[in-house]
Amino acid sequence: MKKWSSTEVPSLPVAHPGTAVQVHDTARGETVPVGEGDEARLYVCGITPYDATHMGHAATYVTFDLLQRVWRDTGREVVYVQNVTDIDEPLLERAARDGVHWEDLAQQEIELFFRDMEALRVLPPAHYVGAVEGIPDDVSAVEQLVAAGAAYPVDVPDTEATVEGAARVDLYLDLASQPTFGDVSGWTREEMMEVFGERGGDPDRAGKRQPLDPLLWRAGREGEPHWEGGSLGRGRPGWHIECSTIALRYLGRDFDVQGGGTDLIFPHHEMSAVQADAIHGRGSFARAYVHQAMVGLDGEKMSKSKGNLVLVSRLRREGVDPMAIRLALLDRHYRTPWDWTDDLLARAEERLRVWRAAAAHPTSPAISEPPDLGLELETVVRMRERLAGDLDAPGALVAVDRWAQEADGRGTGLVQVAVDALLGVSL
Ligand code: 5CA
Ligand code: ZN
């Protein structure tokens, strides 16, 4: 699929090629080095395009943008893959509510998302892949699971009409046959049951062996989109299989980081991983699972379904500098849940003003004094240290604040370059 445009990333002198980059792995419950090889492979769960990008989405994509930038700065190649869930229940529901075609709605929201990402200077992935595009791979994967006895059929209720070419069964993964189930979240069955229903699961579906078993393939129903499904019959994939197969196709087994918001820990990342293991054997999915804490508004998770949204596009329309939005997002560590406030944005705008003023200092016309490299180098070292240590963006901002306070116009522009390369902020 088409993706959004990139901005140039200036390279800083690589002072520490190969330096370890640490992040918190949800599965192991500790901070671990990630992407230790020359090539770092990252998969981040993309949007379901039925509404515009809000601050929660933006925080997630800026967080993983930082990871990509820090990896690059340590001399690594990055292969970044992001999906877009361009077919799923919420998209169909919203399209029906608004009387528009689901494909038009998806297209329109994807375009808006691209403009938001470009404005925020989030680097695009190497591969941006739609769920629809991935359907042939989902079909092969589910066929394989059926053949291995890891998937089972559940009858479509008599009251639901299926399309020609569809089987009269939906297919589910048999979790009882999967020893790695639970390894990503580490949650108890009770904890899982608490959220499964509200996060796209169907615990009450009659005929399932276990309430948590995830849907792999849904037989095509009248009035719903459906695709060729080989031996599965016409239909469409369940949500989680899309990310299992896209990640495996574009990154291969055993990639470095699977990312997304904490709302995806269970069931989405748990199920994507267990399905990959079911297809290719234990240890097939990510080495580490990294999660952005939820961004809220007035004490509630910001979500399209609740409608309590602060949209990137609306702020842009109101004339807010996207770099101030980015700075506001960077001012909160990714592992701490936080609420969006106007005050946070106001402080980010002020910070941007101060940094820009410091960067704009004219250099001494007579060059009577040598540039003061000490402060600049120290600032860059600090920024790098903070970021390589569990993406401490707020810590990196403080290092730049100090520079902005002390800079006396004898700089070389190095910090400005570092702010661009590492933080993605153009001054
Ligand atoms: N398409 C699926 C993933 S395959 C999905 O979750 N789409 S989404 O549009 O609901 O969310 C897109 C990304 O933003 C996901 O990584 C999600 O975890 C993250 N996200 C959603 N809401 C918030 C929030 N309030 N705060 C932080 N991140 C969020
Ligand atoms: Zn996903």
GROMACS .gro file of C-alpha atoms and ligand atoms in nm:
model
  457
    1MET     CA    1   0.000   0.000   0.000
    2LYS     CA    2   0.100   0.362  -0.042
    3LYS     CA    3   0.249   0.522   0.269
    4TRP     CA    4   0.308   0.875   0.393
    5SER     CA    5   0.608   1.086   0.294
    6SER     CA    6   0.927   1.094   0.485
    7THR     CA    7   1.130   1.384   0.614
    8GLU     CA    8   1.506   1.382   0.584
    9VAL     CA    9   1.685   1.261   0.898
   10PRO     CA   10   2.018   1.438   0.934
   11SER     CA   11   2.293   1.215   1.059
   12LEU     CA   12   2.487   1.305   1.365
   13PRO     CA   13   2.842   1.184   1.392
   14VAL     CA   14   2.784   0.831   1.518
   15ALA     CA   15   2.961   0.856   1.846
   16HIS     CA   16   2.853   0.519   1.973
   17PRO     CA   17   2.771   0.271   1.700
   18GLY     CA   18   2.621  -0.046   1.839
   19THR     CA   19   2.522   0.109   2.174
   20ALA     CA   20   2.246  -0.095   2.336
   21VAL     CA   21   1.898   0.052   2.324
   22GLN     CA   22   1.684  -0.051   2.620
   23VAL     CA   23   1.307  -0.060   2.642
   24HIS     CA   24   1.055  -0.222   2.870
   25ASP     CA   25   0.932  -0.562   2.755
   26THR     CA   26   0.580  -0.636   2.876
   27ALA     CA   27   0.629  -1.013   2.840
   28ARG     CA   28   0.937  -1.031   3.063
   29GLY     CA   29   0.826  -0.743   3.284
   30GLU     CA   30   1.167  -0.577   3.271
   31THR     CA   31   1.380  -0.338   3.073
   32VAL     CA   32   1.584  -0.523   2.812
   33PRO     CA   33   1.817  -0.440   2.521
   34VAL     CA   34   1.635  -0.456   2.186
   35GLY     CA   35   1.755  -0.466   1.827
   36GLU     CA   36   2.107  -0.569   1.912
   37GLY     CA   37   2.204  -0.674   1.560
   38ASP     CA   38   2.291  -0.452   1.264
   39GLU     CA   39   1.932  -0.464   1.150
   40ALA     CA   40   1.645  -0.389   1.389
   41ARG     CA   41   1.301  -0.516   1.296
   42LEU     CA   42   0.993  -0.339   1.430
   43TYR     CA   43   0.621  -0.402   1.388
   44VAL     CA   44   0.371  -0.148   1.521
   45CYS     CA   45  -0.004  -0.196   1.515
   46GLY     CA   46  -0.160   0.070   1.295
   47ILE     CA   47  -0.495   0.243   1.302
   48THR     CA   48  -0.842   0.115   1.230
   49PRO     CA   49  -0.938   0.395   0.992
   50TYR     CA   50  -1.290   0.488   1.096
   51ASP     CA   51  -1.213   0.818   1.271
   52ALA     CA   52  -0.933   1.074   1.285
   53THR     CA   53  -0.598   1.048   1.464
   54HIS     CA   54  -0.626   1.151   1.828
   55MET     CA   55  -0.352   1.226   2.083
   56GLY     CA   56  -0.343   0.863   2.199
   57HIS     CA   57  -0.264   0.735   1.850
   58ALA     CA   58  -0.017   1.019   1.800
   59ALA     CA   59   0.160   0.934   2.128
   60THR     CA   60   0.195   0.571   2.019
   61TYR     CA   61   0.340   0.654   1.678
   62VAL     CA   62   0.574   0.922   1.815
   63THR     CA   63   0.703   0.675   2.076
   64PHE     CA   64   0.793   0.415   1.814
   65ASP     CA   65   0.928   0.689   1.590
   66LEU     CA   66   1.173   0.767   1.871
   67LEU     CA   67   1.275   0.402   1.885
   68GLN     CA   68   1.337   0.402   1.510
   69ARG     CA   69   1.540   0.725   1.536
   70VAL     CA   70   1.747   0.601   1.829
   71TRP     CA   71   1.823   0.273   1.654
   72ARG     CA   72   1.932   0.463   1.342
   73ASP     CA   73   2.150   0.691   1.552
   74THR     CA   74   2.328   0.385   1.692
   75GLY     CA   75   2.419   0.286   1.338
   76ARG     CA   76   2.148   0.027   1.278
   77GLU     CA   77   1.933  -0.034   0.976
   78VAL     CA   78   1.567  -0.034   1.073
   79VAL     CA   79   1.297  -0.237   0.902
   80TYR     CA   80   0.969  -0.098   1.023
   81VAL     CA   81   0.630  -0.246   0.933
   82GLN     CA   82   0.292  -0.103   1.021
   83ASN     CA   83  -0.050  -0.239   0.932
   84VAL     CA   84  -0.380  -0.064   0.878
   85THR     CA   85  -0.693  -0.252   0.981
   86ASP     CA   86  -0.887  -0.155   0.671
   87ILE     CA   87  -1.153  -0.417   0.732
   88ASP     CA   88  -1.301  -0.484   1.077
   89GLU     CA   89  -1.622  -0.460   1.276
   90PRO     CA   90  -1.584  -0.100   1.401
   91LEU     CA   91  -1.515   0.027   1.048
   92LEU     CA   92  -1.825  -0.147   0.911
   93GLU     CA   93  -2.038  -0.020   1.201
   94ARG     CA   94  -1.928   0.342   1.159
   95ALA     CA   95  -1.976   0.330   0.781
   96ALA     CA   96  -2.329   0.190   0.829
   97ARG     CA   97  -2.407   0.458   1.091
   98ASP     CA   98  -2.292   0.738   0.862
   99GLY     CA   99  -2.438   0.591   0.543
  100VAL     CA  100  -2.104   0.579   0.361
  101HIS     CA  101  -1.922   0.292   0.194
  102TRP     CA  102  -1.669   0.135   0.432
  103GLU     CA  103  -1.395   0.154   0.171
  104ASP     CA  104  -1.450   0.527   0.119
  105LEU     CA  105  -1.448   0.589   0.493
  106ALA     CA  106  -1.123   0.391   0.531
  107GLN     CA  107  -0.959   0.572   0.240
  108GLN     CA  108  -1.052   0.913   0.373
  109GLU     CA  109  -0.929   0.843   0.727
  110ILE     CA  110  -0.605   0.685   0.602
  111GLU     CA  111  -0.533   1.002   0.400
  112LEU     CA  112  -0.598   1.220   0.704
  113PHE     CA  113  -0.374   0.995   0.917
  114PHE     CA  114  -0.094   1.037   0.660
  115ARG     CA  115  -0.122   1.416   0.674
  116ASP     CA  116  -0.112   1.403   1.056
  117MET     CA  117   0.194   1.177   1.059
  118GLU     CA  118   0.373   1.402   0.809
  119ALA     CA  119   0.292   1.713   1.014
  120LEU     CA  120   0.425   1.544   1.328
  121ARG     CA  121   0.735   1.433   1.136
  122VAL     CA  122   0.681   1.067   1.217
  123LEU     CA  123   0.897   0.863   0.980
  124PRO     CA  124   0.697   0.624   0.763
  125PRO     CA  125   0.742   0.249   0.788
  126ALA     CA  126   0.925   0.060   0.515
  127HIS     CA  127   0.605  -0.137   0.455
  128TYR     CA  128   0.257  -0.005   0.523
  129VAL     CA  129   0.023  -0.299   0.476
  130GLY     CA  130  -0.356  -0.318   0.469
  131ALA     CA  131  -0.546  -0.604   0.630
  132VAL     CA  132  -0.729  -0.657   0.300
  133GLU     CA  133  -0.399  -0.692   0.119
  134GLY     CA  134  -0.296  -0.961   0.366
  135ILE     CA  135  -0.603  -1.182   0.323
  136PRO     CA  136  -0.437  -1.446   0.097
  137ASP     CA  137  -0.171  -1.499   0.365
  138ASP     CA  138  -0.439  -1.523   0.634
  139VAL     CA  139  -0.615  -1.789   0.430
  140SER     CA  140  -0.298  -2.000   0.396
  141ALA     CA  141  -0.222  -1.960   0.766
  142VAL     CA  142  -0.571  -2.065   0.873
  143GLU     CA  143  -0.570  -2.358   0.630
  144GLN     CA  144  -0.246  -2.469   0.789
  145LEU     CA  145  -0.395  -2.442   1.140
  146VAL     CA  146  -0.698  -2.644   1.033
  147ALA     CA  147  -0.472  -2.912   0.884
  148ALA     CA  148  -0.269  -2.925   1.206
  149GLY     CA  149  -0.584  -2.970   1.416
  150ALA     CA  150  -0.523  -2.637   1.597
  151ALA     CA  151  -0.839  -2.473   1.456
  152TYR     CA  152  -1.199  -2.591   1.481
  153PRO     CA  153  -1.533  -2.497   1.323
  154VAL     CA  154  -1.831  -2.338   1.495
  155ASP     CA  155  -2.167  -2.349   1.318
  156VAL     CA  156  -2.306  -2.024   1.183
  157PRO     CA  157  -2.641  -1.964   1.359
  158ASP     CA  158  -2.943  -2.064   1.144
  159THR     CA  159  -3.072  -1.708   1.162
  160GLU     CA  160  -2.767  -1.571   0.976
  161ALA     CA  161  -2.761  -1.596   0.596
  162THR     CA  162  -2.424  -1.671   0.438
  163VAL     CA  163  -2.316  -1.579   0.087
  164GLU     CA  164  -2.264  -1.820  -0.199
  165GLY     CA  165  -1.929  -1.991  -0.170
  166ALA     CA  166  -1.912  -1.953   0.208
  167ALA     CA  167  -1.900  -2.249   0.445
  168ARG     CA  168  -2.167  -2.265   0.716
  169VAL     CA  169  -1.896  -2.246   0.984
  170ASP     CA  170  -1.665  -1.989   1.140
  171LEU     CA  171  -1.317  -2.104   1.242
  172TYR     CA  172  -1.156  -2.057   1.584
  173LEU     CA  173  -0.813  -2.124   1.730
  174ASP     CA  174  -0.813  -2.395   1.995
  175LEU     CA  175  -0.613  -2.228   2.273
  176ALA     CA  176  -0.602  -2.550   2.472
  177SER     CA  177  -0.354  -2.677   2.211
  178GLN     CA  178  -0.124  -2.373   2.255
  179PRO     CA  179   0.130  -2.392   2.538
  180THR     CA  180   0.254  -2.034   2.486
  181PHE     CA  181  -0.087  -1.874   2.538
  182GLY     CA  182  -0.053  -1.617   2.818
  183ASP     CA  183   0.318  -1.552   2.771
  184VAL     CA  184   0.282  -1.198   2.635
  185SER     CA  185   0.044  -1.051   2.891
  186GLY     CA  186   0.115  -1.281   3.183
  187TRP     CA  187  -0.248  -1.222   3.282
  188THR     CA  188  -0.475  -1.462   3.470
  189ARG     CA  189  -0.777  -1.608   3.294
  190GLU     CA  190  -1.001  -1.381   3.506
  191GLU     CA  191  -0.811  -1.072   3.397
  192MET     CA  192  -0.839  -1.183   3.037
  193MET     CA  193  -1.212  -1.250   3.064
  194GLU     CA  194  -1.271  -0.903   3.207
  195VAL     CA  195  -1.168  -0.724   2.887
  196PHE     CA  196  -1.204  -0.983   2.612
  197GLY     CA  197  -1.566  -0.897   2.526
  198GLU     CA  198  -1.512  -0.522   2.509
  199ARG     CA  199  -1.194  -0.555   2.301
  200GLY     CA  200  -1.339  -0.730   1.999
  201GLY     CA  201  -1.374  -1.081   2.146
  202ASP     CA  202  -1.688  -1.295   2.155
  203PRO     CA  203  -1.676  -1.492   2.483
  204ASP     CA  204  -2.046  -1.582   2.463
  205ARG     CA  205  -2.047  -1.734   2.116
  206ALA     CA  206  -2.224  -2.068   2.139
  207GLY     CA  207  -2.021  -2.369   2.027
  208LYS     CA  208  -1.673  -2.242   2.117
  209ARG     CA  209  -1.455  -2.482   2.313
  210GLN     CA  210  -1.330  -2.203   2.539
  211PRO     CA  211  -1.469  -1.850   2.572
  212LEU     CA  212  -1.129  -1.691   2.494
  213ASP     CA  213  -1.063  -1.882   2.171
  214PRO     CA  214  -1.007  -1.617   1.901
  215LEU     CA  215  -1.190  -1.603   1.569
  216LEU     CA  216  -0.964  -1.688   1.275
  217TRP     CA  217  -1.203  -1.683   0.980
  218ARG     CA  218  -1.562  -1.562   0.959
  219ALA     CA  219  -1.783  -1.718   0.693
  220GLY     CA  220  -1.913  -1.451   0.453
  221ARG     CA  221  -2.250  -1.314   0.570
  222GLU     CA  222  -2.508  -1.147   0.350
  223GLY     CA  223  -2.454  -0.772   0.360
  224GLU     CA  224  -2.090  -0.793   0.474
  225PRO     CA  225  -1.774  -0.781   0.261
  226HIS     CA  226  -1.618  -1.120   0.187
  227TRP     CA  227  -1.318  -1.256   0.001
  228GLU     CA  228  -1.201  -1.576  -0.163
  229GLY     CA  229  -1.095  -1.815   0.114
  230GLY     CA  230  -0.966  -2.127  -0.062
  231SER     CA  231  -1.072  -2.436   0.133
  232LEU     CA  232  -1.216  -2.212   0.408
  233GLY     CA  233  -1.486  -2.083   0.177
  234ARG     CA  234  -1.562  -1.714   0.117
  235GLY     CA  235  -1.535  -1.491   0.421
  236ARG     CA  236  -1.305  -1.255   0.605
  237PRO     CA  237  -1.026  -1.292   0.861
  238GLY     CA  238  -1.053  -1.231   1.234
  239TRP     CA  239  -0.865  -0.927   1.364
  240HIS     CA  240  -0.556  -1.084   1.525
  241ILE     CA  241  -0.450  -1.308   1.236
  242GLU     CA  242  -0.391  -0.999   1.022
  243CYS     CA  243  -0.102  -0.882   1.240
  244SER     CA  244   0.043  -1.233   1.278
  245THR     CA  245   0.071  -1.283   0.904
  246ILE     CA  246   0.175  -0.929   0.805
  247ALA     CA  247   0.455  -0.925   1.063
  248LEU     CA  248   0.577  -1.270   0.959
  249ARG     CA  249   0.568  -1.191   0.588
  250TYR     CA  250   0.754  -0.859   0.606
  251LEU     CA  251   0.982  -0.916   0.906
  252GLY     CA  252   1.019  -1.290   0.931
  253ARG     CA  253   1.018  -1.496   1.249
  254ASP     CA  254   1.168  -1.378   1.573
  255PHE     CA  255   1.172  -1.005   1.501
  256ASP     CA  256   1.283  -0.747   1.755
  257VAL     CA  257   0.986  -0.545   1.876
  258GLN     CA  258   0.608  -0.564   1.854
  259GLY     CA  259   0.462  -0.229   1.954
  260GLY     CA  260   0.129  -0.064   2.021
  261GLY     CA  261  -0.075   0.083   2.304
  262THR     CA  262  -0.131  -0.101   2.634
  263ASP     CA  263  -0.491  -0.161   2.521
  264LEU     CA  264  -0.344  -0.416   2.278
  265ILE     CA  265  -0.155  -0.626   2.534
  266PHE     CA  266  -0.458  -0.849   2.563
  267PRO     CA  267  -0.614  -0.989   2.357
  268HIS     CA  268  -0.450  -0.852   2.043
  269HIS     CA  269  -0.078  -0.903   2.102
  270GLU     CA  270  -0.133  -1.219   2.304
  271MET     CA  271  -0.338  -1.370   2.021
  272SER     CA  272  -0.113  -1.246   1.737
  273ALA     CA  273   0.183  -1.411   1.910
  274VAL     CA  274   0.012  -1.736   1.996
  275GLN     CA  275  -0.117  -1.768   1.640
  276ALA     CA  276   0.233  -1.715   1.501
  277ASP     CA  277   0.360  -1.985   1.736
  278ALA     CA  278   0.079  -2.215   1.626
  279ILE     CA  279   0.178  -2.166   1.263
  280HIS     CA  280   0.558  -2.164   1.284
  281GLY     CA  281   0.648  -2.310   1.622
  282ARG     CA  282   0.734  -2.167   1.961
  283GLY     CA  283   0.919  -1.835   1.974
  284SER     CA  284   0.805  -1.722   1.629
  285PHE     CA  285   0.681  -1.376   1.710
  286ALA     CA  286   0.851  -1.076   1.872
  287ARG     CA  287   1.146  -1.085   2.108
  288ALA     CA  288   1.002  -0.792   2.304
  289TYR     CA  289   0.656  -0.634   2.341
  290VAL     CA  290   0.659  -0.262   2.400
  291HIS     CA  291   0.351  -0.067   2.500
  292GLN     CA  292   0.257   0.300   2.509
  293ALA     CA  293   0.048   0.384   2.816
  294MET     CA  294  -0.300   0.517   2.753
  295VAL     CA  295  -0.351   0.885   2.689
  296GLY     CA  296  -0.678   1.013   2.829
  297LEU     CA  297  -0.895   1.319   2.853
  298ASP     CA  298  -1.051   1.421   3.184
  299GLY     CA  299  -0.963   1.089   3.347
  300GLU     CA  300  -1.095   0.859   3.074
  301LYS     CA  301  -0.909   0.672   2.799
  302MET     CA  302  -0.927   0.875   2.478
  303SER     CA  303  -1.105   0.651   2.230
  304LYS     CA  304  -1.293   0.668   1.907
  305SER     CA  305  -1.572   0.460   2.055
  306LYS     CA  306  -1.616   0.699   2.351
  307GLY     CA  307  -1.579   1.005   2.130
  308ASN     CA  308  -1.373   1.205   2.385
  309LEU     CA  309  -1.114   1.305   2.133
  310VAL     CA  310  -0.853   1.573   2.085
  311LEU     CA  311  -0.762   1.540   1.720
  312VAL     CA  312  -0.426   1.620   1.566
  313SER     CA  313  -0.605   1.747   1.254
  314ARG     CA  314  -0.827   1.982   1.452
  315LEU     CA  315  -0.535   2.140   1.634
  316ARG     CA  316  -0.356   2.176   1.301
  317ARG     CA  317  -0.660   2.348   1.152
  318GLU     CA  318  -0.666   2.582   1.449
  319GLY     CA  319  -0.311   2.682   1.359
  320VAL     CA  320  -0.122   2.500   1.635
  321ASP     CA  321   0.237   2.431   1.531
  322PRO     CA  322   0.268   2.050   1.488
  323MET     CA  323   0.613   2.072   1.647
  324ALA     CA  324   0.449   2.200   1.965
  325ILE     CA  325   0.209   1.901   1.955
  326ARG     CA  326   0.507   1.670   1.915
  327LEU     CA  327   0.689   1.835   2.206
  328ALA     CA  328   0.380   1.802   2.424
  329LEU     CA  329   0.367   1.428   2.347
  330LEU     CA  330   0.740   1.388   2.413
  331ASP     CA  331   0.705   1.554   2.751
  332ARG     CA  332   0.536   1.242   2.893
  333HIS     CA  333   0.724   0.914   2.929
  334TYR     CA  334   0.566   0.637   2.723
  335ARG     CA  335   0.512   0.410   3.020
  336THR     CA  336   0.316   0.661   3.227
  337PRO     CA  337  -0.055   0.708   3.155
  338TRP     CA  338  -0.143   1.074   3.123
  339ASP     CA  339  -0.425   1.311   3.030
  340TRP     CA  340  -0.409   1.561   2.748
  341THR     CA  341  -0.458   1.921   2.871
  342ASP     CA  342  -0.446   2.260   2.705
  343ASP     CA  343  -0.188   2.358   2.962
  344LEU     CA  344   0.049   2.086   2.844
  345LEU     CA  345   0.022   2.223   2.492
  346ALA     CA  346   0.078   2.581   2.613
  347ARG     CA  347   0.396   2.472   2.791
  348ALA     CA  348   0.517   2.291   2.480
  349GLU     CA  349   0.457   2.604   2.271
  350GLU     CA  350   0.663   2.807   2.517
  351ARG     CA  351   0.943   2.549   2.515
  352LEU     CA  352   0.949   2.550   2.135
  353ARG     CA  353   0.975   2.929   2.137
  354VAL     CA  354   1.270   2.920   2.379
  355TRP     CA  355   1.451   2.648   2.183
  356ARG     CA  356   1.400   2.829   1.856
  357ALA     CA  357   1.531   3.152   2.004
  358ALA     CA  358   1.840   2.969   2.129
  359ALA     CA  359   1.894   2.802   1.793
  360ALA     CA  360   1.859   3.133   1.611
  361HIS     CA  361   2.135   3.308   1.806
  362PRO     CA  362   2.364   3.466   1.553
  363THR     CA  363   2.711   3.322   1.564
  364SER     CA  364   2.981   3.572   1.657
  365PRO     CA  365   3.038   3.781   1.346
  366ALA     CA  366   3.409   3.834   1.404
  367ILE     CA  367   3.463   3.472   1.502
  368SER     CA  368   3.689   3.614   1.764
  369GLU     CA  369   3.607   3.331   1.995
  370PRO     CA  370   3.601   2.960   1.905
  371PRO     CA  371   3.265   2.785   1.909
  372ASP     CA  372   3.170   2.648   2.248
  373LEU     CA  373   3.150   2.281   2.153
  374GLY     CA  374   3.157   2.159   2.513
  375LEU     CA  375   2.798   2.246   2.596
  376GLU     CA  376   2.670   2.113   2.267
  377LEU     CA  377   2.852   1.782   2.290
  378GLU     CA  378   2.744   1.738   2.648
  379THR     CA  379   2.384   1.803   2.548
  380VAL     CA  380   2.393   1.548   2.268
  381VAL     CA  381   2.554   1.288   2.494
  382ARG     CA  382   2.281   1.342   2.749
  383MET     CA  383   2.003   1.321   2.494
  384ARG     CA  384   2.143   0.997   2.363
  385GLU     CA  385   2.181   0.850   2.710
  386ARG     CA  386   1.827   0.939   2.808
  387LEU     CA  387   1.675   0.801   2.490
  388ALA     CA  388   1.875   0.477   2.486
  389GLY     CA  389   1.759   0.415   2.844
  390ASP     CA  390   1.394   0.317   2.791
  391LEU     CA  391   1.314   0.611   2.561
  392ASP     CA  392   1.324   0.876   2.831
  393ALA     CA  393   1.203   1.159   2.609
  394PRO     CA  394   1.115   1.393   2.899
  395GLY     CA  395   1.476   1.354   3.019
  396ALA     CA  396   1.606   1.438   2.672
  397LEU     CA  397   1.387   1.751   2.665
  398VAL     CA  398   1.536   1.867   2.995
  399ALA     CA  399   1.886   1.830   2.848
  400VAL     CA  400   1.785   2.056   2.559
  401ASP     CA  401   1.622   2.304   2.799
  402ARG     CA  402   1.953   2.338   2.977
  403TRP     CA  403   2.134   2.399   2.651
  404ALA     CA  404   1.873   2.660   2.551
  405GLN     CA  405   1.932   2.840   2.880
  406GLU     CA  406   2.308   2.836   2.858
  407ALA     CA  407   2.367   2.872   2.485
  408ASP     CA  408   2.545   3.198   2.421
  409GLY     CA  409   2.550   3.219   2.046
  410ARG     CA  410   2.883   3.050   1.999
  411GLY     CA  411   2.726   2.723   1.893
  412THR     CA  412   2.781   2.521   1.578
  413GLY     CA  413   2.419   2.411   1.531
  414LEU     CA  414   2.491   2.058   1.655
  415VAL     CA  415   2.209   2.055   1.909
  416GLN     CA  416   1.963   2.172   1.649
  417VAL     CA  417   2.067   1.878   1.432
  418ALA     CA  418   2.033   1.638   1.726
  419VAL     CA  419   1.687   1.773   1.813
  420ASP     CA  420   1.587   1.704   1.455
  421ALA     CA  421   1.752   1.360   1.420
  422LEU     CA  422   1.671   1.218   1.761
  423LEU     CA  423   1.352   1.392   1.868
  424GLY     CA  424   1.208   1.460   1.525
  425VAL     CA  425   1.152   1.827   1.609
  426SER     CA  426   1.257   2.087   1.354
  427LEU     CA  427   1.357   2.418   1.507
  4285CA     N1  428  -0.591  -0.146   1.417
  4285CA     C1  429  -0.574  -0.185   1.554
  4285CA     C2  430  -0.437  -0.246   1.579
  4285CA     S1  431  -0.403  -0.379   1.469
  4285CA     C3  432  -0.598  -0.069   1.649
  4285CA     O1  433  -0.586  -0.089   1.768
  4285CA     N2  434  -0.633   0.047   1.592
  4285CA     S2  435  -0.666   0.181   1.676
  4285CA     O2  436  -0.696   0.280   1.574
  4285CA     O3  437  -0.766   0.155   1.773
  4285CA     O4  438  -0.538   0.223   1.751
  4285CA     C4  439  -0.419   0.256   1.681
  4285CA     C5  440  -0.299   0.254   1.776
  4285CA     O5  441  -0.313   0.356   1.876
  4285CA     C6  442  -0.285   0.121   1.852
  4285CA     O6  443  -0.148   0.089   1.866
  4285CA     C7  444  -0.345   0.153   1.988
  4285CA     O7  445  -0.293   0.071   2.090
  4285CA     C8  446  -0.307   0.298   2.007
  4285CA     N3  447  -0.402   0.374   2.092
  4285CA     C9  448  -0.536   0.379   2.080
  4285CA     N4  449  -0.592   0.458   2.176
  4285CA    C10  450  -0.488   0.505   2.250
  4285CA    C11  451  -0.478   0.593   2.363
  4285CA     N5  452  -0.584   0.649   2.417
  4285CA     N6  453  -0.355   0.619   2.412
  4285CA    C12  454  -0.244   0.563   2.357
  4285CA     N7  455  -0.247   0.480   2.250
  4285CA    C13  456  -0.366   0.451   2.197
  429ZN      ZN  457  -0.232  -0.521   1.527
   0.00000   0.00000   0.00000
